[in-house]
Amino acid sequence: DTGVSQDPRHKITKRGQNVTFRCDPISEHNRLYWYRQTLGQGPEFLTYFQNEAQLEKSRLLSDRFSAERPKGSFSTLEIQRTEQGDSAMYLCASSSASGRNYGYTFGSGTRLTVV
Amino acid sequence: GDSVTQMEGPVTLSEEAFLTINCTYTATGYPSLFWYVQYPGEGLQLLLKATKADDKGSNKGFEATYRKETTSFHLEKGSVQVSDSAVYFCALSGGSQGNLIFGKGTKLSVKP
């Protein structure tokens, strides 16, 4: 198992463009989380999937953000009409059903820069 | 709502010094508590965890004890190394779905 993979590692985009990030979790993990981390801050929860169902979304997830996990495996996070305030590191994490007890495995993140 | 507060950084220590990074939490119920470490340019790595009161998590010389009475989970290491330089995050597993809630992080720099 290669851990949680995120693609791309870095993305520079112009304001107003759409971007999409991909996360491949650990294969046997049925829970998948997206977080956003800005400079000097801790990661902030965005959304959560159990298998293919999106069970929770943070208030941080504006209507320009959408996430999917169509087959309960990989997930995508799309940001439409990007703004400079969207510049951040976007982190994906996965866990088994008992992630509360055993922790969550994070990917290396996708760093988004909106210019 | 649930929250985590950890000491402001940066913390600068000399090699072999004793490290304490304070972490306190507010939560309903009985969360699990975690310390994650983030090395420059990398993602977060789980350092240690504790799932119930009085549990002690330990890994790589780091320790933290889940103190319910003081709602704390302070990180300690007896002798730090240059390679421990990183940002350390305290977190709890809260919310209806067990989402991780993080503190703001504490940057540690260890000088030779």
GROMACS .gro file of C-alpha atoms in nm:
model
  227
    1ASP     CA    1   0.000   0.000   0.000
    2THR     CA    2   0.145   0.335  -0.103
    3GLY     CA    3  -0.054   0.547   0.140
    4VAL     CA    4  -0.279   0.837   0.045
    5SER     CA    5  -0.191   0.994  -0.290
    6GLN     CA    6  -0.288   1.342  -0.402
    7ASP     CA    7  -0.253   1.491  -0.745
    8PRO     CA    8  -0.128   1.741  -0.843
    9ARG     CA    9   0.123   1.844  -0.578
   10HIS     CA   10   0.115   2.204  -0.691
   11LYS     CA   11  -0.135   2.404  -0.896
   12ILE     CA   12  -0.110   2.766  -1.004
   13THR     CA   13  -0.422   2.908  -1.160
   14LYS     CA   14  -0.560   3.243  -1.260
   15ARG     CA   15  -0.845   3.392  -1.064
   16GLY     CA   16  -1.178   3.284  -1.206
   17GLN     CA   17  -1.057   2.951  -1.343
   18ASN     CA   18  -1.183   2.612  -1.225
   19VAL     CA   19  -0.950   2.358  -1.068
   20THR     CA   20  -0.990   1.993  -0.973
   21PHE     CA   21  -0.781   1.790  -0.732
   22ARG     CA   22  -0.771   1.414  -0.692
   23CYS     CA   23  -0.720   1.198  -0.386
   24ASP     CA   24  -0.656   0.823  -0.384
   25PRO     CA   25  -0.702   0.690  -0.030
   26ILE     CA   26  -0.562   0.374   0.119
   27SER     CA   27  -0.757   0.100  -0.054
   28GLU     CA   28  -0.916  -0.060   0.250
   29HIS     CA   29  -1.017   0.272   0.408
   30ASN     CA   30  -1.384   0.352   0.361
   31ARG     CA   31  -1.369   0.702   0.512
   32LEU     CA   32  -1.222   0.997   0.328
   33TYR     CA   33  -1.178   1.354   0.447
   34TRP     CA   34  -1.080   1.681   0.282
   35TYR     CA   35  -0.911   1.958   0.478
   36ARG     CA   36  -0.778   2.301   0.392
   37GLN     CA   37  -0.465   2.446   0.550
   38THR     CA   38  -0.361   2.808   0.516
   39LEU     CA   39  -0.021   2.943   0.613
   40GLY     CA   40   0.039   2.936   0.986
   41GLN     CA   41  -0.287   2.762   1.064
   42GLY     CA   42  -0.395   2.410   1.142
   43PRO     CA   43  -0.594   2.211   0.888
   44GLU     CA   44  -0.965   2.292   0.876
   45PHE     CA   45  -1.226   2.029   0.796
   46LEU     CA   46  -1.407   2.068   0.464
   47THR     CA   47  -1.601   1.749   0.397
   48TYR     CA   48  -1.625   1.379   0.469
   49PHE     CA   49  -1.724   1.068   0.275
   50GLN     CA   50  -1.812   0.724   0.397
   51ASN     CA   51  -1.781   0.503   0.092
   52GLU     CA   52  -1.948   0.705  -0.184
   53ALA     CA   53  -2.181   0.901   0.044
   54GLN     CA   54  -2.090   1.258   0.138
   55LEU     CA   55  -2.206   1.266   0.498
   56GLU     CA   56  -2.087   1.602   0.623
   57LYS     CA   57  -1.986   1.938   0.481
   58SER     CA   58  -1.832   2.228   0.668
   59ARG     CA   59  -1.967   2.579   0.649
   60LEU     CA   60  -1.628   2.658   0.492
   61LEU     CA   61  -1.736   2.467   0.182
   62SER     CA   62  -1.902   2.740  -0.022
   63ASP     CA   63  -2.119   2.665  -0.322
   64ARG     CA   64  -1.812   2.709  -0.544
   65PHE     CA   65  -1.668   2.391  -0.394
   66SER     CA   66  -1.788   2.044  -0.479
   67ALA     CA   67  -1.651   1.705  -0.387
   68GLU     CA   68  -1.729   1.360  -0.517
   69ARG     CA   69  -1.634   1.003  -0.448
   70PRO     CA   70  -1.823   0.825  -0.722
   71LYS     CA   71  -1.730   0.464  -0.659
   72GLY     CA   72  -1.623   0.487  -0.301
   73SER     CA   73  -1.258   0.481  -0.400
   74PHE     CA   74  -1.084   0.798  -0.523
   75SER     CA   75  -1.228   1.142  -0.460
   76THR     CA   76  -1.216   1.474  -0.642
   77LEU     CA   77  -1.246   1.825  -0.506
   78GLU     CA   78  -1.341   2.095  -0.755
   79ILE     CA   79  -1.326   2.467  -0.700
   80GLN     CA   80  -1.513   2.681  -0.949
   81ARG     CA   81  -1.438   3.046  -1.022
   82THR     CA   82  -1.130   3.045  -0.799
   83GLU     CA   83  -1.055   3.345  -0.581
   84GLN     CA   84  -0.726   3.454  -0.427
   85GLY     CA   85  -0.862   3.353  -0.087
   86ASP     CA   86  -0.875   2.994  -0.209
   87SER     CA   87  -0.495   2.980  -0.208
   88ALA     CA   88  -0.407   2.710   0.045
   89MET     CA   89  -0.287   2.356   0.089
   90TYR     CA   90  -0.569   2.107   0.032
   91LEU     CA   91  -0.518   1.787   0.229
   92CYS     CA   92  -0.689   1.454   0.192
   93ALA     CA   93  -0.700   1.191   0.465
   94SER     CA   94  -0.847   0.845   0.493
   95SER     CA   95  -0.930   0.609   0.774
   96SER     CA   96  -1.092   0.280   0.848
   97ALA     CA   97  -1.418   0.273   1.035
   98SER     CA   98  -1.219   0.293   1.356
   99GLY     CA   99  -1.021   0.599   1.256
  100ARG     CA  100  -1.129   0.763   1.576
  101ASN     CA  101  -0.909   0.516   1.760
  102TYR     CA  102  -0.631   0.451   1.513
  103GLY     CA  103  -0.581   0.787   1.350
  104TYR     CA  104  -0.606   0.916   1.001
  105THR     CA  105  -0.352   0.888   0.720
  106PHE     CA  106  -0.288   1.210   0.531
  107GLY     CA  107  -0.163   1.265   0.181
  108SER     CA  108   0.110   1.515   0.099
  109GLY     CA  109  -0.146   1.770  -0.014
  110THR     CA  110  -0.210   1.987  -0.317
  111ARG     CA  111  -0.082   2.342  -0.286
  112LEU     CA  112  -0.307   2.581  -0.476
  113THR     CA  113  -0.193   2.931  -0.568
  114VAL     CA  114  -0.448   3.164  -0.725
  115VAL     CA  115  -0.290   3.460  -0.904
  116GLY     CA  116  -1.818   2.345   1.963
  117ASP     CA  117  -1.512   2.132   2.005
  118SER     CA  118  -1.178   2.312   1.990
  119VAL     CA  119  -0.805   2.272   2.051
  120THR     CA  120  -0.569   2.534   2.186
  121GLN     CA  121  -0.195   2.487   2.172
  122MET     CA  122   0.092   2.709   2.272
  123GLU     CA  123   0.207   2.975   2.032
  124GLY     CA  124   0.535   2.927   1.855
  125PRO     CA  125   0.789   2.936   1.735
  126VAL     CA  126   0.983   2.738   1.991
  127THR     CA  127   1.360   2.736   1.954
  128LEU     CA  128   1.568   2.489   2.154
  129SER     CA  129   1.923   2.365   2.160
  130GLU     CA  130   1.992   2.002   2.079
  131GLU     CA  131   1.933   1.769   2.377
  132ALA     CA  132   1.704   2.019   2.552
  133PHE     CA  133   1.372   1.916   2.708
  134LEU     CA  134   1.061   1.990   2.506
  135THR     CA  135   0.708   2.065   2.621
  136ILE     CA  136   0.434   2.183   2.388
  137ASN     CA  137   0.111   2.256   2.571
  138CYS     CA  138  -0.225   2.151   2.434
  139THR     CA  139  -0.568   2.190   2.591
  140TYR     CA  140  -0.902   2.099   2.446
  141THR     CA  141  -1.274   2.161   2.477
  142ALA     CA  142  -1.504   1.881   2.375
  143THR     CA  143  -1.835   1.720   2.445
  144GLY     CA  144  -1.819   1.351   2.502
  145TYR     CA  145  -1.495   1.157   2.506
  146PRO     CA  146  -1.273   1.242   2.210
  147SER     CA  147  -0.957   1.067   2.105
  148LEU     CA  148  -0.651   1.292   2.111
  149PHE     CA  149  -0.364   1.305   1.863
  150TRP     CA  150  -0.035   1.474   1.791
  151TYR     CA  151   0.060   1.512   1.427
  152VAL     CA  152   0.392   1.636   1.290
  153GLN     CA  153   0.451   1.817   0.963
  154TYR     CA  154   0.803   1.836   0.826
  155PRO     CA  155   0.882   2.108   0.571
  156GLY     CA  156   0.717   2.041   0.237
  157GLU     CA  157   0.542   1.728   0.358
  158GLY     CA  158   0.198   1.620   0.470
  159LEU     CA  159   0.093   1.545   0.827
  160GLN     CA  160   0.219   1.232   0.996
  161LEU     CA  161   0.059   1.077   1.301
  162LEU     CA  162   0.308   1.102   1.588
  163LEU     CA  163   0.108   0.953   1.874
  164LYS     CA  164  -0.244   0.912   2.006
  165ALA     CA  165  -0.451   0.841   2.315
  166THR     CA  166  -0.808   0.722   2.311
  167LYS     CA  167  -0.919   0.752   2.673
  168ALA     CA  168  -0.840   0.929   2.997
  169ASP     CA  169  -0.500   0.850   3.152
  170ASP     CA  170  -0.377   0.681   2.835
  171LYS     CA  171  -0.020   0.771   2.745
  172GLY     CA  172   0.074   0.785   2.380
  173SER     CA  173   0.440   0.751   2.287
  174ASN     CA  174   0.652   0.732   1.975
  175LYS     CA  175   1.010   0.824   1.876
  176GLY     CA  176   1.084   0.950   2.228
  177PHE     CA  177   0.778   1.176   2.237
  178GLU     CA  178   0.507   1.125   2.498
  179ALA     CA  179   0.169   1.275   2.584
  180THR     CA  180  -0.084   1.179   2.852
  181TYR     CA  181  -0.459   1.226   2.814
  182ARG     CA  182  -0.561   1.428   3.122
  183LYS     CA  183  -0.937   1.452   3.145
  184GLU     CA  184  -0.933   1.651   3.469
  185THR     CA  185  -0.727   1.930   3.312
  186THR     CA  186  -0.847   1.869   2.953
  187SER     CA  187  -0.487   1.859   2.840
  188PHE     CA  188  -0.260   1.652   2.616
  189HIS     CA  189   0.083   1.811   2.645
  190LEU     CA  190   0.363   1.682   2.421
  191GLU     CA  191   0.701   1.612   2.581
  192LYS     CA  192   1.040   1.484   2.477
  193GLY     CA  193   1.338   1.450   2.703
  194SER     CA  194   1.612   1.530   2.453
  195VAL     CA  195   1.533   1.689   2.119
  196GLN     CA  196   1.738   1.648   1.804
  197VAL     CA  197   1.788   1.875   1.504
  198SER     CA  198   1.579   1.628   1.305
  199ASP     CA  199   1.278   1.703   1.529
  200SER     CA  200   1.248   2.049   1.375
  201ALA     CA  201   0.896   2.061   1.235
  202VAL     CA  202   0.547   2.192   1.304
  203TYR     CA  203   0.350   1.999   1.564
  204PHE     CA  204  -0.030   1.988   1.567
  205CYS     CA  205  -0.253   1.877   1.850
  206ALA     CA  206  -0.589   1.741   1.739
  207LEU     CA  207  -0.900   1.575   1.870
  208SER     CA  208  -1.143   1.343   1.704
  209GLY     CA  209  -1.477   1.510   1.749
  210GLY     CA  210  -1.794   1.601   1.568
  211SER     CA  211  -2.069   1.365   1.473
  212GLN     CA  212  -1.844   1.184   1.225
  213GLY     CA  213  -1.521   1.181   1.421
  214ASN     CA  214  -1.364   1.460   1.218
  215LEU     CA  215  -1.024   1.579   1.332
  216ILE     CA  216  -1.017   1.927   1.484
  217PHE     CA  217  -0.670   2.080   1.492
  218GLY     CA  218  -0.489   2.342   1.690
  219LYS     CA  219  -0.298   2.610   1.502
  220GLY     CA  220   0.032   2.429   1.526
  221THR     CA  221   0.359   2.500   1.703
  222LYS     CA  222   0.677   2.537   1.503
  223LEU     CA  223   0.981   2.382   1.668
  224SER     CA  224   1.335   2.468   1.563
  225VAL     CA  225   1.622   2.275   1.717
  226LYS     CA  226   1.968   2.424   1.684
  227PRO     CA  227   2.287   2.214   1.696
   0.00000   0.00000   0.00000
